[in-house]
mmCIF file of N, CA and C in Angstrom:
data_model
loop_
_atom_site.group_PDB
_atom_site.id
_atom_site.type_symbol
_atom_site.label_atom_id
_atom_site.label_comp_id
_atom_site.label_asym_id
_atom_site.label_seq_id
_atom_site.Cartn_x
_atom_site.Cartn_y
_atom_site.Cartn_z
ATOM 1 N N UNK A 19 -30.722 -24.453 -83.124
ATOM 2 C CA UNK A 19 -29.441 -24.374 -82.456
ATOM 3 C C UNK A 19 -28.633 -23.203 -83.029
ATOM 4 N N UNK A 20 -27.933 -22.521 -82.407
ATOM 5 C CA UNK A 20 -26.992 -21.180 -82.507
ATOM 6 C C UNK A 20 -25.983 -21.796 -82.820
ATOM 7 N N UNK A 21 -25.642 -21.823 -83.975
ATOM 8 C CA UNK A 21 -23.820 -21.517 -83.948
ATOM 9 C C UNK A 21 -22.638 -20.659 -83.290
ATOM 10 N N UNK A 22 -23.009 -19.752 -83.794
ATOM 11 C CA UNK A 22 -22.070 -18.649 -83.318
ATOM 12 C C UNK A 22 -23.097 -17.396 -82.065
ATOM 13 N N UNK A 23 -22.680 -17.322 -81.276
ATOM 14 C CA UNK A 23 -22.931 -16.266 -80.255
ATOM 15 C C UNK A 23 -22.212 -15.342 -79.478
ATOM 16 N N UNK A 24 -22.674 -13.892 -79.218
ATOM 17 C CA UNK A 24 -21.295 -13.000 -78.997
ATOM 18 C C UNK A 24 -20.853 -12.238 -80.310
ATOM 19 N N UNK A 25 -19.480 -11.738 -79.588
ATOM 20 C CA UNK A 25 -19.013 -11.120 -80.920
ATOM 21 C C UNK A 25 -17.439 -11.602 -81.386
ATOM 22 N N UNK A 26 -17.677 -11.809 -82.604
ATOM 23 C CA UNK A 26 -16.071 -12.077 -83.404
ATOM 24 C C UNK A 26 -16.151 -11.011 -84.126
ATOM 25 N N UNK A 27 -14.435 -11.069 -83.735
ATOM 26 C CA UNK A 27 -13.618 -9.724 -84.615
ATOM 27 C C UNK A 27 -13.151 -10.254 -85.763
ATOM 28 N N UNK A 28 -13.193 -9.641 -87.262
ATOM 29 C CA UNK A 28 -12.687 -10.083 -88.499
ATOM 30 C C UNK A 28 -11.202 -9.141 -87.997
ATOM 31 N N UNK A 29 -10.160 -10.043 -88.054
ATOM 32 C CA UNK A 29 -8.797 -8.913 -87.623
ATOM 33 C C UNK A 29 -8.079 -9.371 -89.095
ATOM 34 N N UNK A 30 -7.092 -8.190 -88.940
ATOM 35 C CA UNK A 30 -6.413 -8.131 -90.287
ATOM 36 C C UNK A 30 -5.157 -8.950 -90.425
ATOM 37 N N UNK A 31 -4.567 -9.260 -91.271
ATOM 38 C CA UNK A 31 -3.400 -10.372 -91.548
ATOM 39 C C UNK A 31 -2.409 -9.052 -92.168
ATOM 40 N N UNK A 32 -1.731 -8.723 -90.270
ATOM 41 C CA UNK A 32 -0.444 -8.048 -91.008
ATOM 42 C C UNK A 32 0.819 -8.583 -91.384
ATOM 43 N N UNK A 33 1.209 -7.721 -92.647
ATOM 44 C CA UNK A 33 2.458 -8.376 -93.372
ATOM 45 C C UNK A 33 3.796 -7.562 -92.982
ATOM 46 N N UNK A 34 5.052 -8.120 -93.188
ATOM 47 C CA UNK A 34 5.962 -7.242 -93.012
ATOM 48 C C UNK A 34 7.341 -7.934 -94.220
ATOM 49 N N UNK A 35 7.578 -7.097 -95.108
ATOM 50 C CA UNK A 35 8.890 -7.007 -96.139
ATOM 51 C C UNK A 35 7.888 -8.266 -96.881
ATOM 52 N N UNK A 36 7.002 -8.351 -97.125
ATOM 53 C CA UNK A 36 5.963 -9.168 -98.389
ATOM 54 C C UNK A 36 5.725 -10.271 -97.571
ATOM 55 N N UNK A 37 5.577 -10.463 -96.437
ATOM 56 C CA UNK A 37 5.287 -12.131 -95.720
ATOM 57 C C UNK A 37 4.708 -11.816 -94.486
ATOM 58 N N UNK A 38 3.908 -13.053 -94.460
ATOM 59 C CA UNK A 38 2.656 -12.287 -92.744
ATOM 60 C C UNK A 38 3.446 -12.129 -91.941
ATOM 61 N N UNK A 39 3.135 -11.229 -90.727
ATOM 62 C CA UNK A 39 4.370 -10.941 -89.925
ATOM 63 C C UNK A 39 3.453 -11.461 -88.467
ATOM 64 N N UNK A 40 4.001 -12.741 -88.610
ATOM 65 C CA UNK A 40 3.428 -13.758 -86.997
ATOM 66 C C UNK A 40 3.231 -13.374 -86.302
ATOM 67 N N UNK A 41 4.587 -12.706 -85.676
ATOM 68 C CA UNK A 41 4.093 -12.521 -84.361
ATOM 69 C C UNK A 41 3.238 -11.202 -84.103
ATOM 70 N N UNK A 42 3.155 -10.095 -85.065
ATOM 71 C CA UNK A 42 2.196 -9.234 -85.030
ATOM 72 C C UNK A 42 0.893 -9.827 -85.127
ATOM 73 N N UNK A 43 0.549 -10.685 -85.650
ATOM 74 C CA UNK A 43 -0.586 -11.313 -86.023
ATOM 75 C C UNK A 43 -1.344 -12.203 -84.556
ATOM 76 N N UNK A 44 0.096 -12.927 -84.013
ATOM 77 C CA UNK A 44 -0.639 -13.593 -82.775
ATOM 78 C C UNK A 44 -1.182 -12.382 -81.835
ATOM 79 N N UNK A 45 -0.243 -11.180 -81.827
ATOM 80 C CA UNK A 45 -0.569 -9.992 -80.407
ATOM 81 C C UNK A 45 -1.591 -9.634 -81.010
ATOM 82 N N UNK A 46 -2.166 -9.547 -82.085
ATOM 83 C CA UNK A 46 -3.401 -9.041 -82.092
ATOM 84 C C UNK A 46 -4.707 -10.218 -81.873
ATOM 85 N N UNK A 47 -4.115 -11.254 -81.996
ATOM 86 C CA UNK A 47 -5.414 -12.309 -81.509
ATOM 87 C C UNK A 47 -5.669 -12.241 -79.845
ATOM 88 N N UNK A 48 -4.168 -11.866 -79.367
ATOM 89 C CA UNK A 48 -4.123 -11.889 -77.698
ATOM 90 C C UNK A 48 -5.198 -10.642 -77.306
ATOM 91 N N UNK A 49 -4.612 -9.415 -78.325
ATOM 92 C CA UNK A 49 -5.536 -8.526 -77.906
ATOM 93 C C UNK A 49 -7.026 -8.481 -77.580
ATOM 94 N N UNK A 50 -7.350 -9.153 -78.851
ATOM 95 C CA UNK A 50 -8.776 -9.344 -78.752
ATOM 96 C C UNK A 50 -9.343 -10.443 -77.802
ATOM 97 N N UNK A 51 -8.681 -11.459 -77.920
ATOM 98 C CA UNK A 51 -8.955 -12.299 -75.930
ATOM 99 C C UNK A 51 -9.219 -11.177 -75.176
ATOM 100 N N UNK A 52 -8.397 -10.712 -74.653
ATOM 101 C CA UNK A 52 -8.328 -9.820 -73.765
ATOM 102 C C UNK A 52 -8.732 -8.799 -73.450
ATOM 103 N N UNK A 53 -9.392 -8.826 -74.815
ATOM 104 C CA UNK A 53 -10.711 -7.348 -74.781
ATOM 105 C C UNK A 53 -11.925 -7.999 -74.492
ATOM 106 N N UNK A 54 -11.894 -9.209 -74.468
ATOM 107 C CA UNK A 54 -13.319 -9.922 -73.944
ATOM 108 C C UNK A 54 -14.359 -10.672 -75.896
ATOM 109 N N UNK A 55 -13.542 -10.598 -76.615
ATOM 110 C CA UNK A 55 -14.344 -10.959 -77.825
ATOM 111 C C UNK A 55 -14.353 -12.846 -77.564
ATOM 112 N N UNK A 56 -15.799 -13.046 -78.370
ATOM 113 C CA UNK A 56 -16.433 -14.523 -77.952
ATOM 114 C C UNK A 56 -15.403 -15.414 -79.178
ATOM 115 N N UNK A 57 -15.153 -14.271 -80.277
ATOM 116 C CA UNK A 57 -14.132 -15.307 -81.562
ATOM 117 C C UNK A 57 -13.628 -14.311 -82.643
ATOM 118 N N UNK A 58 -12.905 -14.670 -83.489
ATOM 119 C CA UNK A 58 -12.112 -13.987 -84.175
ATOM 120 C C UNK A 58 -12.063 -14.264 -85.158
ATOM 121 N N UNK A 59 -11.614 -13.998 -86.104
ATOM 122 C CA UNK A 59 -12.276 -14.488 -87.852
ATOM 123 C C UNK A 59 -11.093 -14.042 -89.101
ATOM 124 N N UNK A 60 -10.132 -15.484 -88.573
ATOM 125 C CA UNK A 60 -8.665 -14.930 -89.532
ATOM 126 C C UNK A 60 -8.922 -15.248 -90.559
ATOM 127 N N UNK A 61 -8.235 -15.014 -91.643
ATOM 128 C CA UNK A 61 -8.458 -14.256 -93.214
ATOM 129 C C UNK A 61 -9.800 -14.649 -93.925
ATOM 130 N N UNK A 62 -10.556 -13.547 -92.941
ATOM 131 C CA UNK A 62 -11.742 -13.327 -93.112
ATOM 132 C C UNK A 62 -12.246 -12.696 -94.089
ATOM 133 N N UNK A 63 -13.043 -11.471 -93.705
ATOM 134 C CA UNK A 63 -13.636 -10.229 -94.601
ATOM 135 C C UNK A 63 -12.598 -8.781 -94.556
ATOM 136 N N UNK A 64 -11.141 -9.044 -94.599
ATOM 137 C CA UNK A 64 -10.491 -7.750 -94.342
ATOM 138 C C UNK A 64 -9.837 -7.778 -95.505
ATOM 139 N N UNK A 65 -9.881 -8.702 -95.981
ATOM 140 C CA UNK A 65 -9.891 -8.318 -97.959
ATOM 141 C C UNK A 65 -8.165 -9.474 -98.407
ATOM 142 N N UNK A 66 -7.551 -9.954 -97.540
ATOM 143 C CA UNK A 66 -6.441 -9.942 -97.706
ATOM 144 C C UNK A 66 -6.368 -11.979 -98.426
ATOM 145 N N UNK A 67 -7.203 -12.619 -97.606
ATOM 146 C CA UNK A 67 -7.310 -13.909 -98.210
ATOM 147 C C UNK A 67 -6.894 -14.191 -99.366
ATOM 148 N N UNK A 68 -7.887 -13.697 -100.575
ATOM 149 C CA UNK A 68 -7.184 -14.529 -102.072
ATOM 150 C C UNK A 68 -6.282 -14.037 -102.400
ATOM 151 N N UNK A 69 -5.032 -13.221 -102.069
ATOM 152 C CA UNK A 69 -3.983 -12.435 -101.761
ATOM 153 C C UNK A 69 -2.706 -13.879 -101.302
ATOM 154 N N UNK A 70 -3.176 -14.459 -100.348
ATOM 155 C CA UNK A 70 -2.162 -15.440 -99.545
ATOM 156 C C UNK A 70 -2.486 -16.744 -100.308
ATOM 157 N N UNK A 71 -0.921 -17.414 -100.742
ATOM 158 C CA UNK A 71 -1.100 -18.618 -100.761
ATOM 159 C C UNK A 71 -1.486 -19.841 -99.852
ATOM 160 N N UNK A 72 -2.229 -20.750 -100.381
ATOM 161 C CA UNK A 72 -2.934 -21.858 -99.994
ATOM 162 C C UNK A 72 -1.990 -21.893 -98.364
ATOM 163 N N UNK A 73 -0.733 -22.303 -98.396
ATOM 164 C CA UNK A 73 0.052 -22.618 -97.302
ATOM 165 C C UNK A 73 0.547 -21.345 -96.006
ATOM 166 N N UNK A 74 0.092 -20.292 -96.814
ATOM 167 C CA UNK A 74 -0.202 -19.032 -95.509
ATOM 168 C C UNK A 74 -1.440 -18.583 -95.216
ATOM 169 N N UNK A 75 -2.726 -19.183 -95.944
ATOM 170 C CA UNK A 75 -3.571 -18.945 -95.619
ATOM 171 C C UNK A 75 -3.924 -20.102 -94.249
ATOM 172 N N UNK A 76 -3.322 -21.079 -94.423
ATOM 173 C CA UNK A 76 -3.676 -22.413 -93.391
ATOM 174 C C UNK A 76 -2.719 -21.736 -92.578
ATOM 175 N N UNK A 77 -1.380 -21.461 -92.637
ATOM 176 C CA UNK A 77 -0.748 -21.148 -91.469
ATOM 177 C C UNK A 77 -1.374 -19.860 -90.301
ATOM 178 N N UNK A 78 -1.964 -18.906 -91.180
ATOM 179 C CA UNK A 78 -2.806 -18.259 -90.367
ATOM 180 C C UNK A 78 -3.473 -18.390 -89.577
ATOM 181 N N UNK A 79 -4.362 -19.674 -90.047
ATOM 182 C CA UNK A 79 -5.343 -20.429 -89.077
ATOM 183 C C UNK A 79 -4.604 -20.642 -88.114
ATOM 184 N N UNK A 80 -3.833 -21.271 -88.305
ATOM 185 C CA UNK A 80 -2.485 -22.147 -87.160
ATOM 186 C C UNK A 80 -2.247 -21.062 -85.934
ATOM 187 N N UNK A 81 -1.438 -20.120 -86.802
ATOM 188 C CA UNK A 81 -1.480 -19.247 -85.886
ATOM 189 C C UNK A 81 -2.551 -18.559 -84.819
ATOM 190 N N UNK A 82 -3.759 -18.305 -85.435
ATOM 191 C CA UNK A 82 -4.831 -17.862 -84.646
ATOM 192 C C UNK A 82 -5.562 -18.737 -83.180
ATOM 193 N N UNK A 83 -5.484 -19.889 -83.952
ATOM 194 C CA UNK A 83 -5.193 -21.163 -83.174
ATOM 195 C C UNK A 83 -4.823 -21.025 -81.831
ATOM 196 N N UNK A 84 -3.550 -20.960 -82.203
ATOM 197 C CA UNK A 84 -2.230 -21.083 -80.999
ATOM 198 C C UNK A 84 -2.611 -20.180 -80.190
ATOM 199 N N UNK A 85 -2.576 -19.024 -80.804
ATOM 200 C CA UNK A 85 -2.897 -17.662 -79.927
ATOM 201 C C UNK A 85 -3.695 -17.490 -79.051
ATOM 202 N N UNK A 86 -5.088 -17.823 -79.380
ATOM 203 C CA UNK A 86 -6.400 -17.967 -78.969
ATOM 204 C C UNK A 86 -6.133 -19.094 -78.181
ATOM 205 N N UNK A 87 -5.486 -20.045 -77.613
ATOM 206 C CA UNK A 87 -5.136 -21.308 -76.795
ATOM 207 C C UNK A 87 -6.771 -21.846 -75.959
ATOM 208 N N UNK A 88 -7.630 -21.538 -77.102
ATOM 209 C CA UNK A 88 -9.340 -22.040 -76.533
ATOM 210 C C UNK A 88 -9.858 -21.225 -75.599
ATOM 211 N N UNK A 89 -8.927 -20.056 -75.430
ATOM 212 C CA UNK A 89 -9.977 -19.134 -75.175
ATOM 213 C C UNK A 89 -11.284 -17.962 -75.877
ATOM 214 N N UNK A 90 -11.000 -18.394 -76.747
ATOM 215 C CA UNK A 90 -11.967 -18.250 -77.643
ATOM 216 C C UNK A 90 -12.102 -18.846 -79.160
ATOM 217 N N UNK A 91 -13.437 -18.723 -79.590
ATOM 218 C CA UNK A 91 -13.506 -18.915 -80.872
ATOM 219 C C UNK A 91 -12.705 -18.827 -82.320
ATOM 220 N N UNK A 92 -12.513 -19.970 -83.274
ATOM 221 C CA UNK A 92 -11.935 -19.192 -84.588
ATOM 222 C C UNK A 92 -13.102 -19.779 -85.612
ATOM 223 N N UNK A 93 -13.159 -18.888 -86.288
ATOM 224 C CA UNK A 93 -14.151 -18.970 -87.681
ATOM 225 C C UNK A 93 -13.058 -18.343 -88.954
ATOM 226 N N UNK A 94 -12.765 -19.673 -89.484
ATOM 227 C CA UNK A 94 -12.212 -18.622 -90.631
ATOM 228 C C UNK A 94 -12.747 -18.884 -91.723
ATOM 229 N N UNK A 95 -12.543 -18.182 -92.511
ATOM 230 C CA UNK A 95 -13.281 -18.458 -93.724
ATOM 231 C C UNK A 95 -12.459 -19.121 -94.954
ATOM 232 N N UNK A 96 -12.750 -20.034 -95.821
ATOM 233 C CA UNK A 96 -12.222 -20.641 -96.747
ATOM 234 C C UNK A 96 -13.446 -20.657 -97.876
ATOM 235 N N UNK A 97 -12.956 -20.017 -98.958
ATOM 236 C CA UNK A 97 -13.048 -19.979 -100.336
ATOM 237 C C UNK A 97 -12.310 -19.899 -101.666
ATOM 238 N N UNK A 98 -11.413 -20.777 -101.161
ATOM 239 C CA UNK A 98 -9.887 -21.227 -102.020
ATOM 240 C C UNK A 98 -10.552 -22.309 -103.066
ATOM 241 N N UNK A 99 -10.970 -23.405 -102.472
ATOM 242 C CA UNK A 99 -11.849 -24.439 -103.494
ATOM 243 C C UNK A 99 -12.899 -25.314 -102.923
ATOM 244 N N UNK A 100 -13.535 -26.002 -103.596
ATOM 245 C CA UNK A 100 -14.502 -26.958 -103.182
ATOM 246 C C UNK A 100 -14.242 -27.469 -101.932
ATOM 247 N N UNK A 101 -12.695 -28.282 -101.744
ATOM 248 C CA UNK A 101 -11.827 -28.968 -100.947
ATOM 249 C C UNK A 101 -11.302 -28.487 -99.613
ATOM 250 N N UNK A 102 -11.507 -26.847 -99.863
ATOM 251 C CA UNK A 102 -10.768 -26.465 -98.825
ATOM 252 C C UNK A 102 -12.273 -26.680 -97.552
ATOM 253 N N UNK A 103 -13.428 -26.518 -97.428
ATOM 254 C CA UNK A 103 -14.174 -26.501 -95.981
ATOM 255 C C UNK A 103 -13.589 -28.048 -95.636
ATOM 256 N N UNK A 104 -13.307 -29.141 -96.122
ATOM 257 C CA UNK A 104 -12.797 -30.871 -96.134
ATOM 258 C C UNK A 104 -11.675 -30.031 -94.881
ATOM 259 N N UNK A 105 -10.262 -29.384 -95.963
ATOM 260 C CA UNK A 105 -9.162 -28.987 -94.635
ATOM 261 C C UNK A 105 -9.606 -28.184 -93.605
ATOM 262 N N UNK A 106 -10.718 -27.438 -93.792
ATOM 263 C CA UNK A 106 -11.012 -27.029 -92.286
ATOM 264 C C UNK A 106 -11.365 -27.601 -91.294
ATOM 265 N N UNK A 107 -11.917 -28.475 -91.862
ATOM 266 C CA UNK A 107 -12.978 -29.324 -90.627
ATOM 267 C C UNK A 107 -11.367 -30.005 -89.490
ATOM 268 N N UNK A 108 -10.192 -30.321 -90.036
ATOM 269 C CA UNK A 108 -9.326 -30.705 -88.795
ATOM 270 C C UNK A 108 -8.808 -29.491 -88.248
ATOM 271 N N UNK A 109 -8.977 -28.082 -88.343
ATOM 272 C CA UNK A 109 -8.659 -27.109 -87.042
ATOM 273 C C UNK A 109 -9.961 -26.987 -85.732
#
């Protein structure tokens, strides 16, 4: 069985005055809908993850979430602790 098929974009977690800057962050998830990508891969491999605390790294998700409204895929990645794939499994 395939997990993942297609292509996901690793997109970047932009910040603005030291704090993610949302709504830049959702227009770029819209973008990539809309460019036709199968999923998207918030604080992924663009280096910025162990950078964000525990509670903006989940809000990210959130956000990508929302954005993406099931039109496509999210894969994000968690390597915060043992515990954290446990909080992924409810997005």
């Amino acid at each position: 069985m395939t997990m993942f098929t297609g292509t996901y974009t690793a997109v970047v977690t932009p910040f603005r005055k030291g704090r993610v800057d949302e709504l830049a962050f959702q227009k770029l998830i819209r973008d990539q809908v809309r460019g036709g990508v199968d999923g998207v891969v918030p604080v992924g491999t663009t280096g910025e993850s162990p950078s964000l605390r525990f509670d903006e790294h989940v809000r990210v998700i959130e956000l990508a979430v929302q954005a993406a409204k099931g039109r496509a895929a999210e894969a994000a990645e968690w390597r915060r602790s043992p515990s954290s794939p446990v909080r992924s499994a409810t997005y």
